XYZ file of C-alpha atoms in Angstrom:
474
model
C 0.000 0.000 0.000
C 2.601 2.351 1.211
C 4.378 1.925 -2.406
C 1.039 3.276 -4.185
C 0.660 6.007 -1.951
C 4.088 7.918 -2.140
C 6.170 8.262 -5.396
C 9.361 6.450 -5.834
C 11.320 9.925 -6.387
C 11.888 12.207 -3.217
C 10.590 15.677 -2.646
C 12.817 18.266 -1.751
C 11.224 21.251 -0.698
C 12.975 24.535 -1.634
C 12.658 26.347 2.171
C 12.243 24.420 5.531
C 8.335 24.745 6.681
C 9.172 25.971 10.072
C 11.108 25.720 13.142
C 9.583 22.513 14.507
C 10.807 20.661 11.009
C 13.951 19.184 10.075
C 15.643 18.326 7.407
C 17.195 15.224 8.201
C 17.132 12.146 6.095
C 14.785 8.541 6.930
C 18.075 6.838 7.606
C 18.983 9.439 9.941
C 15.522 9.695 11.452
C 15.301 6.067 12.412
C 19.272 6.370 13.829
C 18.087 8.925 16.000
C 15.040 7.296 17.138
C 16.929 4.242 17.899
C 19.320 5.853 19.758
C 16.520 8.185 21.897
C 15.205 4.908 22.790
C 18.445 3.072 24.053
C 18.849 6.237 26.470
C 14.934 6.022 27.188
C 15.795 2.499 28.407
C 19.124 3.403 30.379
C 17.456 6.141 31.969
C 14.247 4.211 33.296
C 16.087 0.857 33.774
C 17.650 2.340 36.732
C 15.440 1.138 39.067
C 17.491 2.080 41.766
C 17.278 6.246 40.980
C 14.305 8.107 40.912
C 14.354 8.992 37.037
C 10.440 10.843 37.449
C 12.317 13.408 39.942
C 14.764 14.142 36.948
C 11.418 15.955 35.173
C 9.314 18.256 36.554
C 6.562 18.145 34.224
C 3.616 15.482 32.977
C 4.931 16.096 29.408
C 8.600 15.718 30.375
C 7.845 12.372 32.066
C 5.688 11.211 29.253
C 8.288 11.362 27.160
C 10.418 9.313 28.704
C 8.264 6.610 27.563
C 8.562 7.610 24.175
C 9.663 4.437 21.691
C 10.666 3.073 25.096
C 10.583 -0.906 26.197
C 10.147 0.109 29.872
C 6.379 -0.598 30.788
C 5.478 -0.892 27.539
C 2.241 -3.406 27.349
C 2.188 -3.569 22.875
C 4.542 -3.640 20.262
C 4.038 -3.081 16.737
C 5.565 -4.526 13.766
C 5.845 -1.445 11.303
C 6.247 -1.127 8.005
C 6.541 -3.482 4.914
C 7.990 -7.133 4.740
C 12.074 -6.812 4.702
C 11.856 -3.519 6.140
C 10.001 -3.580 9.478
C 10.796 -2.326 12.854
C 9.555 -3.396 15.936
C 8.329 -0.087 18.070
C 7.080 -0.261 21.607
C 4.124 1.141 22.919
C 2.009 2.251 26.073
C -1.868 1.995 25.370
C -3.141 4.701 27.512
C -0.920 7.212 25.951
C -1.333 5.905 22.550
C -4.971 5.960 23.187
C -5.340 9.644 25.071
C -3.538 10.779 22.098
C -5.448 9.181 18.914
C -9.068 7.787 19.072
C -8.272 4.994 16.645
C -5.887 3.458 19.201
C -8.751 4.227 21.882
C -11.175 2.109 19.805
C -8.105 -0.429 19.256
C -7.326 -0.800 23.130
C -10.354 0.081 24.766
C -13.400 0.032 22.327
C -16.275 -2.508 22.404
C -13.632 -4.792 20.145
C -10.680 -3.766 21.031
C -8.567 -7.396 20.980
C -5.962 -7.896 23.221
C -3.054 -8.540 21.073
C 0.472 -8.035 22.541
C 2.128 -7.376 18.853
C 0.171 -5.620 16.118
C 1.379 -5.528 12.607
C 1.390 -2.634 10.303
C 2.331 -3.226 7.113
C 1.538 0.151 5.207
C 2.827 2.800 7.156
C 7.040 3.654 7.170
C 8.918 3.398 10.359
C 10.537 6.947 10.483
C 6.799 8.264 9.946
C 5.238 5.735 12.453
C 7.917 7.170 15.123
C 7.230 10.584 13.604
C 3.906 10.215 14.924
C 4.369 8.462 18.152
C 6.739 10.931 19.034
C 4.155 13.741 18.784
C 1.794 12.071 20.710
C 4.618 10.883 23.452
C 6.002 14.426 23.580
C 3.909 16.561 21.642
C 6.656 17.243 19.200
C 6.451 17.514 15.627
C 9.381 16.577 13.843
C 8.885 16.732 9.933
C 11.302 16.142 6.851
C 11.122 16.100 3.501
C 11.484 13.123 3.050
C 8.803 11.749 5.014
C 6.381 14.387 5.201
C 4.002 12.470 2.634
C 4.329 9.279 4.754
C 3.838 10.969 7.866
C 0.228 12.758 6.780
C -0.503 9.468 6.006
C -0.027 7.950 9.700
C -1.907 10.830 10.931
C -4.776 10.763 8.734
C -5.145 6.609 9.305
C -5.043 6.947 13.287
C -7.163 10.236 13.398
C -4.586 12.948 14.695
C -5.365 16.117 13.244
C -3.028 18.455 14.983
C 0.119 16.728 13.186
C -1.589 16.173 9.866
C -2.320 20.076 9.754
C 1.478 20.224 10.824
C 2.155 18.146 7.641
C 0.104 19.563 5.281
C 1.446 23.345 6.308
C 4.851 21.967 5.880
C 4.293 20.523 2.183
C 2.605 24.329 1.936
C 5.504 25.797 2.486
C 7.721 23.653 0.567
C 5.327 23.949 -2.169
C 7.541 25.027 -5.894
C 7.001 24.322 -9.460
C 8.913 21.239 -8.908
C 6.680 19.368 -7.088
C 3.374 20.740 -7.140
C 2.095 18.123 -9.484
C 3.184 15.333 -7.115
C 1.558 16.801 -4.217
C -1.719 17.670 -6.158
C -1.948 13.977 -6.457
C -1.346 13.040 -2.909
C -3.495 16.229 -1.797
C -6.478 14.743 -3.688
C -5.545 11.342 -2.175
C -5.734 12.794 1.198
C -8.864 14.855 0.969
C -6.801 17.758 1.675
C -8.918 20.605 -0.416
C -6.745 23.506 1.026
C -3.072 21.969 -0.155
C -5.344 21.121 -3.500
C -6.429 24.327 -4.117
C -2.304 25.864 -3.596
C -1.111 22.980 -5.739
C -3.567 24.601 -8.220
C -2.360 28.044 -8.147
C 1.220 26.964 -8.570
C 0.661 24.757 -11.752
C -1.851 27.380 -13.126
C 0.901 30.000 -12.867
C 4.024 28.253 -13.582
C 2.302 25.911 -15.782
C 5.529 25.417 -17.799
C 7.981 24.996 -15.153
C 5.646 22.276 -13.696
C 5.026 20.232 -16.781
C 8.639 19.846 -17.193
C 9.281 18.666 -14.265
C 10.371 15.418 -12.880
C 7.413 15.214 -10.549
C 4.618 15.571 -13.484
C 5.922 12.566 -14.535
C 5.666 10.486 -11.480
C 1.627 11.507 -11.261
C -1.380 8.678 -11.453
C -3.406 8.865 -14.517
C -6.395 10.761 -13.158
C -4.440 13.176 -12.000
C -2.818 13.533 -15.316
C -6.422 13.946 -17.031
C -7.052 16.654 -14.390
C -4.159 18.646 -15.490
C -4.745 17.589 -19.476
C -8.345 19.396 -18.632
C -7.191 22.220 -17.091
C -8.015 25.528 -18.744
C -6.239 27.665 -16.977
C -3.217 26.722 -17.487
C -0.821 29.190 -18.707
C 1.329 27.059 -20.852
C 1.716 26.568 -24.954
C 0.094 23.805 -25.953
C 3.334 22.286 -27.178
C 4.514 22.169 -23.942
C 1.553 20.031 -22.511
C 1.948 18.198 -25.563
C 5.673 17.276 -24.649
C 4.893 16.698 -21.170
C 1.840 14.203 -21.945
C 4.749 11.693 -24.318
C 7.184 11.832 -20.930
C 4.767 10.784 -18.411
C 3.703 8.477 -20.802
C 7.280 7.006 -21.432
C 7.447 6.861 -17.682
C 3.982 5.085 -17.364
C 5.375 2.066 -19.927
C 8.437 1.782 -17.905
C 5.984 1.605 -14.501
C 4.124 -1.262 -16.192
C 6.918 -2.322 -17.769
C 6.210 -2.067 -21.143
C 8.525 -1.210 -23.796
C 8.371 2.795 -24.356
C 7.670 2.613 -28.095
C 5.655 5.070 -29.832
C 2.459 2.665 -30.122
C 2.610 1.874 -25.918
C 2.791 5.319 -25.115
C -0.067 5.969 -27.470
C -1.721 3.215 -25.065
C -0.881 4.252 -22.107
C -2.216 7.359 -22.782
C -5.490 6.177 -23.477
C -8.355 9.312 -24.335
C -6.279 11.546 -22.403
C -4.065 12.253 -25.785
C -8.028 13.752 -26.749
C -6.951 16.826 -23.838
C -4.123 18.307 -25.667
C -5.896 20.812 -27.332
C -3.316 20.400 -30.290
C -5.741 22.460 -33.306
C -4.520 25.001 -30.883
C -1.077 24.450 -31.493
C 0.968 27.274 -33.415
C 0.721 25.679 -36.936
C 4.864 25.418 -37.285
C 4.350 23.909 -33.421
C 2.262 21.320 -34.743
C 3.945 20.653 -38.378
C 7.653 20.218 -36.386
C 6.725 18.700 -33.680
C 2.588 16.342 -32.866
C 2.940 15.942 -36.283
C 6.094 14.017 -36.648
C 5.858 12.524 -33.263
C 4.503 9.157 -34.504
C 1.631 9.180 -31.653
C -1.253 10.609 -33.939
C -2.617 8.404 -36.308
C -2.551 9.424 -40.249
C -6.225 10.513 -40.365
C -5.721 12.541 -37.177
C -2.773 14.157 -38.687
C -4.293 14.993 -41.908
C -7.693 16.414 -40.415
C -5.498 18.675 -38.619
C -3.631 19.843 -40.992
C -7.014 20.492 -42.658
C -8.403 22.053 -39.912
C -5.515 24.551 -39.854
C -5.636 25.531 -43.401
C -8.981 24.732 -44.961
C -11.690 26.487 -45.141
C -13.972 24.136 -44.554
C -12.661 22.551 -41.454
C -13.476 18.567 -40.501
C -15.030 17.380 -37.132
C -11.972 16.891 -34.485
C -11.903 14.697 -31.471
C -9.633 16.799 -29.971
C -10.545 20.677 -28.433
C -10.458 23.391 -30.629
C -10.672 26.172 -28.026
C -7.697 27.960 -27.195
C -6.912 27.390 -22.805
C -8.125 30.787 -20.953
C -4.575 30.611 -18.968
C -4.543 33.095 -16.294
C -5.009 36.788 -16.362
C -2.448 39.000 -15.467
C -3.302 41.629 -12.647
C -0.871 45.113 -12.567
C -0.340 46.656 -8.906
C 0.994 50.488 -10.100
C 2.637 52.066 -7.058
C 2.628 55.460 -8.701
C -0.730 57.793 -8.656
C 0.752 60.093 -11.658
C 3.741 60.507 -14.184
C 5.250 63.289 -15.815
C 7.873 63.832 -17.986
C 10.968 66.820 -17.861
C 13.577 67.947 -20.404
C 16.727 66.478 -19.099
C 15.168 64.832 -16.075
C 15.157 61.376 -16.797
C 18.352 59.723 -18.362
C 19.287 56.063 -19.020
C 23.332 55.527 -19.205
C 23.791 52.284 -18.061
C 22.240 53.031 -14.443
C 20.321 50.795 -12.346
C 16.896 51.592 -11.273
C 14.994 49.259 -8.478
C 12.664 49.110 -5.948
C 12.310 46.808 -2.832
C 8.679 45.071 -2.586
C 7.137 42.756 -0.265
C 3.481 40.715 -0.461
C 0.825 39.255 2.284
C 0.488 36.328 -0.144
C 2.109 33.719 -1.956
C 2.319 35.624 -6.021
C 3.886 35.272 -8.938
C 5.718 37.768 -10.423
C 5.838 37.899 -14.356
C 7.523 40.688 -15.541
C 7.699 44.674 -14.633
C 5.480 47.665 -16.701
C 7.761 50.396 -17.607
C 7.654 54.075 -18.923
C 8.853 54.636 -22.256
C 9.965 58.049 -24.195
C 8.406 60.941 -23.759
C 9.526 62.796 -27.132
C 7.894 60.198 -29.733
C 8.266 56.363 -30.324
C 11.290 54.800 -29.510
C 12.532 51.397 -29.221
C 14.458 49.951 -25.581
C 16.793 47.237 -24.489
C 15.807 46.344 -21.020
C 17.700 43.720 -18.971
C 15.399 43.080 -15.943
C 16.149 41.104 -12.886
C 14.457 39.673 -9.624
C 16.906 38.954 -6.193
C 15.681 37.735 -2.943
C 18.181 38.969 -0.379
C 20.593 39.123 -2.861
C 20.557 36.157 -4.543
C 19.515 36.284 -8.727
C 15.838 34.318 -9.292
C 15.456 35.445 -12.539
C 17.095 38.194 -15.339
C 16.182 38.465 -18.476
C 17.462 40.850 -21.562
C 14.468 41.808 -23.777
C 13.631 44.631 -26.038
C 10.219 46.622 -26.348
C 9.017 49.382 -28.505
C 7.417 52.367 -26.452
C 5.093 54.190 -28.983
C 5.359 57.810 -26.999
C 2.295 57.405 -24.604
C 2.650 58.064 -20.727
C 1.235 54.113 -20.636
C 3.166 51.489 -19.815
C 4.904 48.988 -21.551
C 4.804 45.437 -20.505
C 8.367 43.328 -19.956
C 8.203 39.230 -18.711
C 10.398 37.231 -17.117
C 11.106 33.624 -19.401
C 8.372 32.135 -16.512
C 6.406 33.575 -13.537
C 8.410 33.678 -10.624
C 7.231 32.255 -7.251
C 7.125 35.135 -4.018
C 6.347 34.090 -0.534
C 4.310 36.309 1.653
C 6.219 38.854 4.433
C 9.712 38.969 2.330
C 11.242 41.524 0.720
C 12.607 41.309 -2.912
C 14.115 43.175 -5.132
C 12.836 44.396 -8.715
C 15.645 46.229 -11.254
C 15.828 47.310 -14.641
C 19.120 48.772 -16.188
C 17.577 50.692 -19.583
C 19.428 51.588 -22.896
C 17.304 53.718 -26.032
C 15.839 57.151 -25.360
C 17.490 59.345 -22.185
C 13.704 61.504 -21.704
C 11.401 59.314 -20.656
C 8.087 59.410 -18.220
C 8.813 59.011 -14.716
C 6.399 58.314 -11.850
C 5.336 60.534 -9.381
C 3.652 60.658 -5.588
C 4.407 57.051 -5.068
C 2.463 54.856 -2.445
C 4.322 52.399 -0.027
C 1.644 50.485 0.477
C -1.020 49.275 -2.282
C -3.320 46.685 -2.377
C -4.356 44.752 -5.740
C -6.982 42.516 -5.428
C -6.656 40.353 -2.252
C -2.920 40.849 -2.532
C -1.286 43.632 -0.459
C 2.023 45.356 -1.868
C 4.541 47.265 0.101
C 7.421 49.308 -1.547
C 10.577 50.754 -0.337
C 14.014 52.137 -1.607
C 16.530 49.931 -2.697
C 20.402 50.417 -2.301
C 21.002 49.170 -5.905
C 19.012 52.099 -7.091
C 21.315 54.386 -9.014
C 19.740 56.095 -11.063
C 16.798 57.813 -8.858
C 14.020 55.665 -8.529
C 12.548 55.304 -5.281
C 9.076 54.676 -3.458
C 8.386 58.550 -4.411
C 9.172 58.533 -7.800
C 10.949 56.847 -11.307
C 11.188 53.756 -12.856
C 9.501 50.404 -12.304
C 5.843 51.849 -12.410
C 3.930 48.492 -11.977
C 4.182 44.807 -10.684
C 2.774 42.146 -13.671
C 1.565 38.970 -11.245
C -0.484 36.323 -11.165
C -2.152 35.316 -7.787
């Protein structure tokens, strides 16, 4: 059971969740456990010193106890065949603390069984979980995290399966959102489902590539394949949809030719919406790809370029993807002869959110003495630290308005952190500038607050300059 809940490739969550969790490995968790109960058993074995005077409160006593042979009236056998460990265990705790064990122990048939086998739960997340109940501790990894949520939904504790589910929150990137959509669905967790959401909708790309999408269950896969918000090309979806599937023939161990993957697939190949493909997308690459059949080919092709287009089995409607929302920080512009020049100077702003965003580019001023062209290289740092640059070009056409600039994908923001958004400019020197800048704006449900950066060398600041608007998706 345990190897169809949790996927054979390891999560590793970009930030730790929060100071309760660790980052330790499951080799290293069960070492440590092991050893916590060898001087659990030295320290009550001494029969001869009073080791409950050592702690002065219920909790400290209790765990004492923890993973502990001393009194211990049940054992269990955890995890799968070759693997297992044997833990010891204390009904009354076990059963104050989960009301599974109550009904196991206590309940109208609760059997009296000295050694109870359980086959589907992991060791290091077994002991993760006594251990919180023992010492009301959580102690969470990456690693077992998944596992973990999954011994605290089975014996009903809540507190440490809202522990888990805010630490895979937290971890939560582009890299494994996919996986834990599938386990959040598995779990009933509609809160993590909903976040898992918001990350693939906005870095649909980023996600589809990843290792994770690949390691998905096939309804989850359709549930992507449906998705139409998903701001991805369809090429991309296209590509991922032939990896998975190479992984899926390899998982049923099935040769990954062209015609299994085409099986594997099944009716969710019908999801790609591929008549919405750019027409060279679809003539270099689904086209030669081997996994459509002739006639589908051909009635594509037709569909693209005659005018009287044949019936398709696959969608024809173009993915809504996500709008964009602007947060503008300035309440006017203006523009001065001589005021605002662009020699190779830096301009940036610091920014911080309430919420989880992603950021997909800056708007920017252009000239202010007719239409002008602009080489912008743009540039997001947390604390320092690059998370994305880009060097693009845009045409301004004169107007005070301005002119959009993206990043290759959305980038990911956590709430309550500052970051830092530059732009060094080359074309025009007079430009618009913005004026009676805000420190604080809110956009939606998303709140923005600005302040001056030190890489700012060329004059902008909350008050005034470049860097008039925030392009994000929330």
């Amino acid at each position: 059971m345990a190897a169809e809940l949790y996927p054979t490739k390891k999560l590793v969550p970009s930030t730790s969740a929060s100071s309760t969790a660790t980052s330790s490995s499951s080799s290293s968790s069960i070492q440590q456990y092991q050893q916590q109960n060898q001087t659990n058993n030295n320290s009550s074995n001494q029969s001869c010193c009073n080791w409950q005077g050592l702690y002065p409160t219920i909790r400290e006593r209790n765990s004492v106890m923890f993973n502990n042979e001393t009194m211990a009236d049940v054992h269990f056998v955890v995890g799968p065949p070759g693997g297992t460990q044997r833990v010891p265990g204390h009904k009354y705790v076990l059963a104050v603390g989960s009301s599974v064990f109550h009904a196991m122990f206590y309940g109208e048939l609760a059997e009296d069984q000295e050694e109870i086998r359980i086959p589907d739960v992991e060791p290091p997340s077994f002991l993760a979980m006594m251990k919180y109940i023992y010492c009301d501790e959580i102690d969470l990894c990456a690693d077992t995290v998944l596992a973990t949520l999954y011994a605290a939904k089975k014996y009903i504790v809540p507190h440490l399966a809202r522990a888990c589910v805010n630490f895979l929150e937290t971890s939560l990137s582009a890299k494994n959102a996919c996986v834990l959509l599938s386990q959040s669905c598995l779990f009933e967790e509609p809160d993590l489902t909903q976040r898992c959401w918001e990350v693939i909708d906005a870095q649909a790309e980023l996600a589809l590539r990843s290792e994770g999408f690949c390691d998905i269950d096939s309804q989850t896969l359709e549930s992507i394949l449906k998705r139409e918000t998903l701001n991805a090309k369809e090429m991309v979806v296209f590509e991922a949809a032939l990896n998975w599937a190479e992984a899926e023939c390899q998982r049923q161990d099935l040769s990954p030719t062209i015609e299994n993957r085409r099986l594997v697939l099944g009716k969710a190949i019908y999801l790609i919406r591929i008549p919405t493909m750019v027409l060279e997308d679809f003539a270099d690459g689904a086209a030669q790809s081997g996994v459509l059949t002739l006639n589908e080919t051909n009635d594509i092709f037709l569909w693209f370029t005659a005018a009287k287009k044949p019936e398709l089995l696959f969608c024809s409607k173009p993915r809504k993807g996500l709008a964009p929302q602007r947060c503008h920080r300035f309440q006017s512009c203006a523009y001065r002869s001589n005021q605002w020049r662009y020699r190779g100077r830096c301009d940036s702003i610091q920014f911080a959110v309430d919420k989880r965003v992603f950021i997909a580019g800056f708007g920017l001023y252009g000239s202010s003495c007719g239409s002008a062209e602009y080489s912008a290289k743009i540039e997001l740092k947390r604390q320092g630290v690059s998370m994305a640059q880009r060097n693009i070009k845009y045409f301004s056409d004169g107007s005070s308005s301005t002119f959009p600039v993206s990043f290759d994908y959305p980038v990911q923001i956590e709430p309550d952190t500052f970051y830092t958004a530059s732009v060094v400019l080359d074309g025009n020197e007079l430009s618009y500038f913005g004026q009676e800048g805000m420190t604080e704006v809110q956009c939606g449900k998303v709140t923005f607050q600005f302040q001056c950066s030190s890489d700012s060398t060329n004059g902008t600041g909350v008050q005034g300059g470049q860097i008039p608007e925030l392009v994000f998706y929330a």
